[in-house]
Short mmCIF file of C-alpha atoms in Angstrom, two decimals:
data_model
loop_
_atom_site.label_atom_id
_atom_site.label_comp_id
_atom_site.label_asym_id
_atom_site.label_seq_id
_atom_site.Cartn_x
_atom_site.Cartn_y
_atom_site.Cartn_z
CA MET A 1 -4.79 3.17 30.33
CA VAL A 2 -6.82 3.23 27.15
CA ALA A 3 -8.23 0.33 25.17
CA VAL A 4 -9.24 0.71 21.53
CA ALA A 5 -12.26 -0.98 19.97
CA ILE A 6 -12.53 -1.00 16.17
CA LEU A 7 -15.99 -1.73 14.77
CA ALA A 8 -15.47 -4.03 11.78
CA ALA A 9 -18.41 -6.42 11.75
CA GLY A 10 -20.46 -5.18 8.81
CA ARG A 11 -20.56 -6.60 5.30
CA GLY A 12 -20.88 -3.32 3.42
CA THR A 13 -23.56 -4.30 0.92
CA ARG A 14 -23.13 -1.12 -1.12
CA MET A 15 -19.59 -2.20 -2.01
CA LYS A 16 -21.19 -4.96 -4.12
CA SER A 17 -18.48 -7.36 -3.04
CA ASP A 18 -18.08 -10.69 -1.28
CA LEU A 19 -15.08 -9.20 0.53
CA PRO A 20 -15.81 -7.62 3.94
CA LYS A 21 -15.88 -3.88 3.55
CA VAL A 22 -13.04 -3.25 5.99
CA CYS A 23 -10.78 -5.58 3.96
CA HIS A 24 -10.95 -3.44 0.84
CA ARG A 25 -7.67 -1.70 0.14
CA LEU A 26 -6.97 2.01 0.26
CA GLY A 27 -3.48 2.53 -1.12
CA SER A 28 -1.13 -0.06 0.34
CA GLN A 29 -3.33 -1.05 3.30
CA THR A 30 -6.81 -2.31 4.01
CA LEU A 31 -9.33 0.06 5.57
CA VAL A 32 -9.12 -1.66 8.95
CA GLU A 33 -5.31 -1.65 8.86
CA ARG A 34 -5.36 2.11 8.40
CA VAL A 35 -7.69 2.56 11.34
CA LEU A 36 -5.54 0.31 13.48
CA ASN A 37 -2.35 2.16 12.55
CA SER A 38 -3.93 5.55 13.21
CA CYS A 39 -4.18 4.82 16.95
CA VAL A 40 -0.61 3.61 17.48
CA SER A 41 0.46 7.09 18.64
CA ILE A 42 -1.66 6.85 21.80
CA ASN A 43 0.06 3.58 22.81
CA PRO A 44 -3.14 1.70 23.70
CA SER A 45 -3.04 -1.02 26.34
CA ARG A 46 -5.30 -3.23 24.22
CA VAL A 47 -6.66 -3.18 20.68
CA ILE A 48 -9.82 -5.17 20.05
CA VAL A 49 -11.37 -5.63 16.61
CA ILE A 50 -15.08 -6.44 16.69
CA CYS A 51 -15.74 -8.55 13.61
CA GLY A 52 -18.77 -10.36 12.25
CA TYR A 53 -19.28 -10.87 8.52
CA GLN A 54 -16.59 -13.27 7.26
CA SER A 55 -14.69 -12.76 10.49
CA GLU A 56 -11.97 -15.21 9.45
CA ARG A 57 -11.04 -13.04 6.47
CA VAL A 58 -10.87 -9.98 8.71
CA LYS A 59 -8.61 -11.84 11.13
CA GLU A 60 -6.42 -13.07 8.28
CA SER A 61 -6.02 -9.54 6.94
CA LEU A 62 -4.60 -8.50 10.34
CA SER A 63 -2.49 -11.61 10.96
CA ALA A 64 0.71 -9.52 11.05
CA TYR A 65 -0.60 -7.61 14.09
CA THR A 66 0.09 -10.16 16.79
CA ASP A 67 -1.18 -8.01 19.69
CA VAL A 68 -4.64 -7.45 18.23
CA GLU A 69 -7.56 -9.22 19.95
CA PHE A 70 -10.76 -10.23 18.18
CA VAL A 71 -14.32 -10.32 19.48
CA GLU A 72 -17.14 -11.62 17.30
CA GLN A 73 -20.51 -9.90 16.89
CA LYS A 74 -22.56 -12.79 15.52
CA GLU A 75 -25.60 -10.60 14.80
CA GLN A 76 -25.11 -7.05 13.58
CA LEU A 77 -27.63 -5.15 15.68
CA GLY A 78 -26.05 -1.71 15.76
CA THR A 79 -23.05 0.10 17.19
CA GLY A 80 -24.27 -0.19 20.77
CA HIS A 81 -24.74 -3.93 20.36
CA ALA A 82 -21.20 -4.21 18.97
CA VAL A 83 -19.69 -2.50 22.02
CA GLN A 84 -21.84 -4.64 24.32
CA GLN A 85 -19.79 -7.62 23.12
CA LEU A 86 -16.82 -6.16 25.03
CA LEU A 87 -18.43 -6.50 28.44
CA PRO A 88 -17.00 -9.96 29.22
CA HIS A 89 -13.58 -8.98 27.86
CA LEU A 90 -13.08 -5.64 29.63
CA ALA A 91 -14.76 -6.57 32.91
CA ASP A 92 -11.76 -5.67 35.07
CA ASP A 93 -10.63 -2.59 33.12
CA THR A 94 -11.02 0.80 34.75
CA GLY A 95 -9.46 3.02 32.10
CA ASP A 96 -10.87 4.59 28.96
CA LEU A 97 -12.26 3.05 25.77
CA LEU A 98 -11.70 4.66 22.38
CA VAL A 99 -14.25 3.50 19.79
CA LEU A 100 -13.26 3.78 16.12
CA ASN A 101 -14.98 2.67 12.93
CA GLY A 102 -13.20 0.22 10.65
CA ASP A 103 -14.53 1.99 7.56
CA VAL A 104 -13.27 5.50 8.47
CA PRO A 105 -9.63 5.23 7.35
CA LEU A 106 -8.50 8.85 7.02
CA LEU A 107 -8.56 9.87 10.67
CA ARG A 108 -5.18 11.33 11.57
CA PRO A 109 -3.22 10.10 14.61
CA ASP A 110 -2.99 13.70 15.83
CA THR A 111 -6.79 13.99 15.85
CA ILE A 112 -7.17 10.80 17.89
CA LYS A 113 -4.49 11.96 20.30
CA ARG A 114 -6.19 15.35 20.73
CA LEU A 115 -9.55 13.68 21.41
CA LEU A 116 -8.03 11.44 24.09
CA GLU A 117 -6.10 14.27 25.72
CA SER A 118 -9.23 16.41 25.98
CA HIS A 119 -11.18 13.48 27.38
CA GLN A 120 -8.62 12.76 30.09
CA ALA A 121 -7.90 16.41 30.92
CA HIS A 122 -11.59 17.04 31.73
CA ASN A 123 -12.21 13.63 33.30
CA ASN A 124 -15.17 13.15 30.99
CA GLY A 125 -17.65 10.33 30.98
CA ALA A 126 -17.56 10.56 27.20
CA THR A 127 -15.94 12.75 24.57
CA ILE A 128 -17.23 12.73 21.01
CA LEU A 129 -15.60 13.85 17.80
CA THR A 130 -17.62 16.35 15.80
CA ALA A 131 -17.30 18.17 12.52
CA HIS A 132 -18.79 21.25 10.88
CA LEU A 133 -20.05 20.33 7.41
CA PRO A 134 -21.12 22.81 4.70
CA ASN A 135 -24.03 20.48 3.92
CA PRO A 136 -24.94 18.38 6.96
CA THR A 137 -28.12 16.95 5.44
CA GLY A 138 -28.72 13.42 6.70
CA TYR A 139 -26.44 13.72 9.72
CA GLY A 140 -27.48 13.95 13.34
CA ARG A 141 -26.83 17.41 14.81
CA VAL A 142 -24.74 18.01 17.92
CA PHE A 143 -25.68 20.86 20.24
CA CYS A 144 -23.19 22.13 22.85
CA ASP A 145 -22.86 25.06 25.20
CA SER A 146 -20.06 27.63 25.03
CA ASN A 147 -17.70 25.22 26.84
CA ASN A 148 -18.33 22.40 24.35
CA GLN A 149 -20.37 20.51 26.94
CA LEU A 150 -22.87 18.32 25.11
CA GLN A 151 -26.50 19.34 25.47
CA GLN A 152 -28.19 17.02 22.99
CA ILE A 153 -27.81 15.00 19.80
CA VAL A 154 -30.78 15.18 17.43
CA GLU A 155 -31.18 12.95 14.39
CA HIS A 156 -31.70 14.82 11.14
CA ARG A 157 -35.24 13.53 10.65
CA ASP A 158 -36.17 14.80 14.13
CA CYS A 159 -34.64 18.28 13.74
CA THR A 160 -36.78 21.39 13.56
CA ASP A 161 -36.09 23.85 10.76
CA ALA A 162 -34.10 25.95 13.22
CA GLN A 163 -32.06 22.99 14.42
CA LYS A 164 -31.22 22.05 10.84
CA GLN A 165 -29.32 25.34 10.55
CA ASN A 166 -26.73 23.90 12.94
CA ASN A 167 -24.02 22.25 10.81
CA ARG A 168 -22.16 20.52 13.65
CA ILE A 169 -22.49 16.77 13.25
CA ASN A 170 -21.49 13.63 15.13
CA ALA A 171 -18.46 11.96 13.50
CA GLY A 172 -19.11 8.61 15.19
CA VAL A 173 -15.79 8.49 17.06
CA TYR A 174 -16.00 8.26 20.85
CA CYS A 175 -13.85 8.08 23.94
CA PHE A 176 -15.61 6.70 27.04
CA ASN A 177 -14.78 6.22 30.67
CA TRP A 178 -15.15 2.44 30.65
CA SER A 179 -16.47 2.15 34.20
CA GLN A 180 -19.39 4.45 33.37
CA LEU A 181 -20.00 2.90 29.96
CA ALA A 182 -20.04 -0.66 31.32
CA LEU A 183 -22.90 0.30 33.65
CA VAL A 184 -25.12 1.78 30.94
CA LEU A 185 -24.48 -0.64 28.04
CA PRO A 186 -26.99 -3.23 29.37
CA LYS A 187 -29.63 -0.48 29.51
CA LEU A 188 -29.57 0.28 25.78
CA SER A 189 -32.86 -0.24 23.96
CA ALA A 190 -33.59 -1.25 20.36
CA ASP A 191 -36.92 0.57 20.38
CA ASN A 192 -36.34 2.56 17.18
CA ASP A 193 -37.01 2.44 13.45
CA GLN A 194 -34.00 0.18 12.78
CA ASN A 195 -34.50 -2.11 15.79
CA GLU A 196 -30.84 -1.58 16.64
CA TYR A 197 -28.85 -0.62 19.74
CA TYR A 198 -27.17 2.75 19.21
CA LEU A 199 -23.98 3.83 20.93
CA THR A 200 -25.19 7.43 20.75
CA ASP A 201 -27.82 6.50 23.35
CA ALA A 202 -25.03 5.53 25.74
CA VAL A 203 -23.50 8.98 25.30
CA THR A 204 -26.57 10.54 26.85
CA MET A 205 -26.37 8.21 29.88
CA VAL A 206 -22.89 9.19 31.10
CA GLU A 207 -21.50 12.50 32.29
CA PRO A 208 -19.95 14.87 31.70
CA VAL A 209 -19.85 14.72 27.89
CA MET A 210 -17.83 17.07 25.70
CA ALA A 211 -17.30 17.50 21.97
CA VAL A 212 -14.03 18.01 20.13
CA ASP A 213 -14.03 19.27 16.55
CA VAL A 214 -12.00 17.61 13.81
CA GLU A 215 -9.79 20.15 12.06
CA VAL A 216 -10.23 18.80 8.52
CA THR A 217 -13.66 17.44 7.72
CA HIS A 218 -12.54 14.82 5.19
CA GLU A 219 -10.86 12.93 8.05
CA ILE A 220 -14.25 11.51 9.01
CA LEU A 221 -15.17 10.28 5.52
CA GLY A 222 -16.75 6.85 5.84
CA ILE A 223 -16.40 4.30 3.07
CA ASN A 224 -19.72 2.80 2.04
CA ASP A 225 -19.30 2.29 -1.72
CA ARG A 226 -16.68 2.30 -4.47
CA LYS A 227 -17.17 5.99 -5.22
CA GLN A 228 -16.35 6.94 -1.64
CA LEU A 229 -13.36 4.59 -1.77
CA ALA A 230 -12.09 6.47 -4.83
CA MET A 231 -12.66 9.80 -3.05
CA ALA A 232 -10.64 8.56 -0.08
CA GLU A 233 -7.83 7.46 -2.40
CA GLN A 234 -7.71 10.93 -3.93
CA ILE A 235 -7.60 12.57 -0.49
CA LEU A 236 -4.88 10.19 0.68
CA GLN A 237 -2.78 10.86 -2.41
CA GLU A 238 -3.11 14.61 -1.98
CA ARG A 239 -1.88 14.30 1.62
CA ILE A 240 1.11 12.20 0.61
CA LYS A 241 2.14 14.26 -2.41
CA ASP A 242 1.71 17.60 -0.65
CA GLY A 243 4.01 16.31 2.09
CA TRP A 244 6.72 15.24 -0.36
CA MET A 245 6.61 18.47 -2.35
CA LYS A 246 7.07 20.42 0.88
CA ALA A 247 10.05 18.15 1.65
CA GLY A 248 11.87 19.05 -1.57
CA VAL A 249 10.60 16.47 -4.08
CA THR A 250 9.52 17.60 -7.55
CA LEU A 251 6.32 16.06 -8.89
CA ILE A 252 5.57 16.84 -12.52
CA ASN A 253 1.81 16.65 -13.08
CA PRO A 254 1.04 15.30 -9.59
CA ASN A 255 -2.49 14.22 -10.53
CA SER A 256 -1.05 11.48 -12.75
CA ILE A 257 1.31 10.14 -10.03
CA THR A 258 0.52 7.79 -7.14
CA ILE A 259 2.76 7.27 -4.09
CA ASP A 260 2.18 4.89 -1.19
CA GLU A 261 2.77 6.39 2.25
CA THR A 262 5.34 3.65 2.89
CA VAL A 263 7.61 5.12 0.19
CA GLN A 264 10.68 7.15 1.25
CA LEU A 265 12.08 9.90 -0.99
CA GLN A 266 15.17 12.08 -0.59
CA PRO A 267 15.31 15.79 -1.53
CA ASP A 268 15.79 16.68 -5.21
CA VAL A 269 14.10 13.52 -6.45
CA THR A 270 12.00 14.22 -9.55
CA ILE A 271 8.94 12.10 -10.30
CA GLU A 272 7.65 12.38 -13.87
CA PRO A 273 4.03 11.88 -15.02
CA GLN A 274 2.32 8.48 -15.03
CA THR A 275 4.73 7.08 -12.45
CA HIS A 276 3.64 4.94 -9.50
CA LEU A 277 5.70 4.28 -6.36
CA ARG A 278 4.49 1.42 -4.18
CA GLY A 279 5.34 -0.57 -1.09
CA LYS A 280 8.60 -0.15 0.80
CA THR A 281 10.38 1.79 -1.92
CA VAL A 282 13.32 4.09 -1.16
CA ILE A 283 14.67 6.54 -3.75
CA GLY A 284 17.90 8.48 -3.27
CA ALA A 285 18.66 12.16 -3.80
CA GLY A 286 18.79 13.54 -7.32
CA SER A 287 17.12 10.53 -8.94
CA ARG A 288 14.68 11.03 -11.80
CA ILE A 289 11.89 8.47 -12.10
CA GLY A 290 9.58 8.26 -15.11
CA PRO A 291 7.66 9.09 -17.06
CA GLY A 292 5.58 5.96 -17.22
CA SER A 293 7.35 3.87 -14.57
CA LEU A 294 6.39 1.56 -11.72
CA ILE A 295 8.73 1.13 -8.74
CA GLU A 296 7.61 -1.38 -6.11
CA ASN A 297 9.38 -2.56 -2.94
CA SER A 298 12.75 -1.47 -4.33
CA GLN A 299 15.74 0.62 -3.29
CA LEU A 300 17.19 3.10 -5.76
CA GLY A 301 20.37 5.03 -4.97
CA ASP A 302 21.31 8.63 -5.71
CA LYS A 303 21.09 10.03 -9.25
CA VAL A 304 19.38 6.97 -10.68
CA THR A 305 17.33 7.43 -13.85
CA VAL A 306 14.36 5.20 -14.68
CA LEU A 307 12.45 5.72 -17.93
CA TYR A 308 9.29 3.83 -18.95
CA SER A 309 10.27 0.81 -16.86
CA VAL A 310 9.16 -1.55 -14.08
CA VAL A 311 11.39 -2.20 -11.06
CA SER A 312 10.06 -4.55 -8.37
CA ASP A 313 11.75 -6.16 -5.35
CA SER A 314 15.16 -4.96 -6.56
CA VAL A 315 18.14 -2.76 -5.67
CA VAL A 316 19.75 -0.21 -8.00
CA GLN A 317 22.92 1.62 -6.96
CA ASP A 318 23.99 5.23 -7.57
CA GLY A 319 24.21 6.70 -11.04
CA THR A 320 22.62 3.80 -12.92
CA ARG A 321 20.26 4.32 -15.86
CA ILE A 322 17.27 2.04 -16.35
CA GLY A 323 15.14 1.93 -19.50
CA PRO A 324 13.32 2.63 -21.59
CA TYR A 325 11.16 -0.48 -21.28
CA SER A 326 13.33 -2.42 -18.85
CA HIS A 327 11.97 -4.88 -16.29
CA LEU A 328 13.84 -5.64 -13.07
CA ARG A 329 12.27 -8.23 -10.79
CA GLY A 330 12.91 -11.17 -8.50
CA HIS A 331 15.53 -9.45 -6.30
CA ALA A 332 17.69 -8.09 -9.08
CA GLN A 333 20.71 -6.09 -7.87
CA VAL A 334 22.41 -3.57 -10.13
CA GLY A 335 25.69 -1.85 -9.23
CA GLU A 336 26.84 1.74 -9.68
CA SER A 337 26.94 3.56 -13.02
CA CYS A 338 25.37 0.72 -14.99
CA ARG A 339 23.16 0.88 -18.06
CA ILE A 340 20.14 -1.43 -18.27
CA GLY A 341 18.51 -0.42 -21.50
CA ASN A 342 15.83 -1.02 -24.09
CA PHE A 343 13.72 -4.12 -23.51
CA VAL A 344 16.13 -5.73 -21.04
CA GLU A 345 14.77 -8.03 -18.34
CA LEU A 346 16.66 -8.95 -15.18
CA LYS A 347 15.37 -11.67 -12.86
CA ASN A 348 17.25 -12.66 -9.69
CA THR A 349 20.43 -11.31 -11.23
CA GLN A 350 23.36 -9.44 -9.63
CA ILE A 351 25.29 -6.99 -11.79
CA GLY A 352 28.61 -5.36 -10.90
CA ASP A 353 29.57 -1.71 -11.27
CA ARG A 354 29.81 -0.12 -14.73
CA THR A 355 28.26 -3.09 -16.47
CA ASN A 356 25.98 -2.49 -19.46
CA ALA A 357 23.11 -4.49 -20.94
CA SER A 358 21.73 -1.97 -23.37
CA HIS A 359 19.39 -3.83 -25.69
CA LEU A 360 16.93 -6.71 -26.00
CA SER A 361 18.36 -9.15 -23.45
CA TYR A 362 17.14 -11.54 -20.75
CA LEU A 363 19.44 -12.19 -17.80
CA GLY A 364 17.94 -14.61 -15.32
CA ASP A 365 19.60 -16.23 -12.29
CA ALA A 366 22.93 -14.70 -13.28
CA THR A 367 25.87 -12.99 -11.57
CA LEU A 368 27.85 -10.50 -13.63
CA GLY A 369 31.12 -8.83 -12.62
CA SER A 370 32.12 -5.22 -13.24
CA ARG A 371 32.58 -3.60 -16.66
CA VAL A 372 30.81 -6.44 -18.43
CA ASN A 373 29.15 -5.63 -21.74
CA ILE A 374 26.10 -7.65 -22.77
CA GLY A 375 25.43 -7.51 -26.50
CA ALA A 376 21.96 -7.06 -27.96
CA GLY A 377 19.84 -10.20 -27.83
CA THR A 378 21.94 -12.06 -25.24
CA ILE A 379 19.94 -14.61 -23.28
CA THR A 380 20.78 -16.75 -20.28
CA ALA A 381 18.96 -20.04 -20.82
CA ASN A 382 18.47 -20.67 -17.11
CA TYR A 383 15.60 -23.19 -17.09
CA ASP A 384 15.94 -26.81 -18.17
CA GLY A 385 12.26 -27.61 -17.78
CA VAL A 386 12.65 -28.73 -14.17
CA LYS A 387 15.18 -26.50 -12.37
CA LYS A 388 16.67 -23.03 -12.66
CA HIS A 389 20.45 -22.82 -13.09
CA LYS A 390 23.02 -20.06 -12.51
CA THR A 391 25.21 -18.23 -14.99
CA GLN A 392 28.48 -16.63 -13.78
CA ILE A 393 30.13 -13.95 -15.91
CA GLY A 394 33.51 -12.50 -14.90
CA ASP A 395 34.81 -8.92 -15.00
CA ARG A 396 35.23 -7.21 -18.37
CA THR A 397 33.67 -10.06 -20.33
CA LYS A 398 31.75 -9.19 -23.51
CA THR A 399 28.99 -11.08 -25.29
CA GLY A 400 28.20 -10.54 -28.94
CA SER A 401 24.71 -10.02 -30.31
CA ASN A 402 22.28 -12.94 -30.21
CA SER A 403 24.37 -15.06 -27.85
CA VAL A 404 22.74 -17.81 -25.79
CA LEU A 405 24.41 -18.80 -22.53
CA VAL A 406 23.07 -22.23 -21.50
CA ALA A 407 23.21 -22.58 -17.71
CA PRO A 408 24.76 -23.87 -15.56
CA LEU A 409 27.66 -21.94 -17.03
CA THR A 410 30.71 -19.94 -15.97
CA LEU A 411 32.46 -17.43 -18.20
CA GLY A 412 35.78 -16.22 -16.80
CA GLU A 413 37.22 -12.71 -16.84
CA ASP A 414 38.09 -10.90 -20.08
CA VAL A 415 36.17 -13.42 -22.19
CA THR A 416 34.75 -12.45 -25.58
CA VAL A 417 31.75 -14.37 -26.90
CA ALA A 418 31.32 -14.09 -30.65
CA ALA A 419 27.97 -12.97 -32.01
CA GLY A 420 25.44 -15.74 -32.55
CA SER A 421 27.18 -18.21 -30.25
CA VAL A 422 25.41 -20.84 -28.17
CA VAL A 423 27.75 -21.47 -25.22
CA THR A 424 27.20 -24.69 -23.27
CA LYS A 425 30.59 -25.23 -21.56
CA ASP A 426 32.55 -23.22 -19.01
CA VAL A 427 35.08 -20.79 -20.50
CA PRO A 428 38.39 -19.84 -18.80
CA ASN A 429 39.78 -16.31 -18.47
CA ASP A 430 41.12 -14.41 -21.50
CA SER A 431 39.34 -16.57 -24.07
CA LEU A 432 37.49 -16.03 -27.34
CA VAL A 433 34.38 -18.20 -27.74
CA ILE A 434 32.97 -18.97 -31.19
CA ALA A 435 30.19 -21.48 -30.72
CA ARG A 436 28.17 -21.52 -33.92
CA SER A 437 27.78 -23.48 -37.15
CA ARG A 438 30.16 -22.91 -40.04
CA ASN A 439 28.59 -20.74 -42.73
CA GLN A 440 28.02 -22.40 -46.10
CA VAL A 441 27.50 -20.05 -49.01
CA VAL A 442 25.63 -21.50 -52.00
CA LYS A 443 26.22 -19.69 -55.28
CA PRO A 444 23.45 -19.32 -57.87
CA GLY A 445 23.03 -22.58 -59.87
CA TRP A 446 24.96 -24.68 -57.32
CA ARG A 447 23.54 -27.20 -54.91
CA LEU A 448 24.80 -28.50 -51.60
CA GLN A 449 26.40 -31.93 -51.56
CA GLY A 450 23.87 -34.60 -50.66
CA THR A 451 20.84 -32.55 -51.65
CA GLU A 452 18.43 -33.06 -54.51
CA ASP A 453 17.94 -30.57 -57.30
CA SER A 454 14.34 -29.53 -57.01
CA ASN A 455 14.39 -28.39 -60.63
CA SER A 456 15.62 -31.70 -62.10
#
């Protein structure tokens, strides 16, 4: 069995934020969420988050993870002190303890799994993750023999000039035999410059201890300020986009595109510049998205085109064209081979196959059948100041330009609404609706009956 402890108690003063550092977002998840998700592959028996600064906000950020336990570190007195808080909670455990940092979000599941496997295969007292950095200045150096058995860890300030030539550093990720660790944790001392209890001291008190190298050094990047957060975002995006391009997705100018790792793309999708895909978005084969589009928590079918538009919390079926400058939101659903065009907004609206709304329209809380044509400037007046009301439009119905459909309203099938009409009553099938004022044409020199002559 293996338990996981995630250190998440610090404030992170260099973030210049009231928000706990581990609650800052990297892509679609908080830093601590990413760390938590990275260890799922090892199927831990317990996951314990050690929190301190604004602990309630940390707990709230992980409220969806019902199996996570929380332990509070009321004073932040170092990494060793944080792990000491586990003693009453893991008293009867005899397995291993994996210690992760809540502000190191790029560690790959495969790296964690490899660390644990090495630890268990050699029956180690502790196994530490290490990295070889081109410039290790400021980091403690790790010295091992030819079998990767740990000999010593020396802080940078204590290194001789010769020792500083060693570029192997401690990544701060550990796997311990809990029975050994539990015996030495009470022996840790805070007799150092920082007056803190260091977990590295515990490493030297158990045996045997081995080191495992991380394969890609940026996996151990810690987030201490906004600049490092931006660096991590860039690394994360490169990982995601490289993976999709290898899977058969075309990204035009990838540096201008962002994709959450929760997004799913089929082969032969093309993503144009300045496009952003977020949340639980799914895009079907052969679709072309962008340029300049945002798709969030939406499902797009095969061969869908989206141009300069926003689609959120919506579903678009195969072969439909969206944009330019369309906005789909509030669980809009658009059928196959539709056209949702220039400056059209859909909100909580369902549209049947082969229906077109090509220009300058708002369709809210509406249900449209198939082969409906919405004329330019058509509006569903769905809000009466208190409640929202539904509009029903039957198959093959057409609305003229600048029509207002005042909900609640039902238009039957094969209805034609004349341009400029304000429709307030239900209309049966096969009808023509003309709901507008009679035109009065005033000739030069004439005046309307009942009006005064301003020139008299």
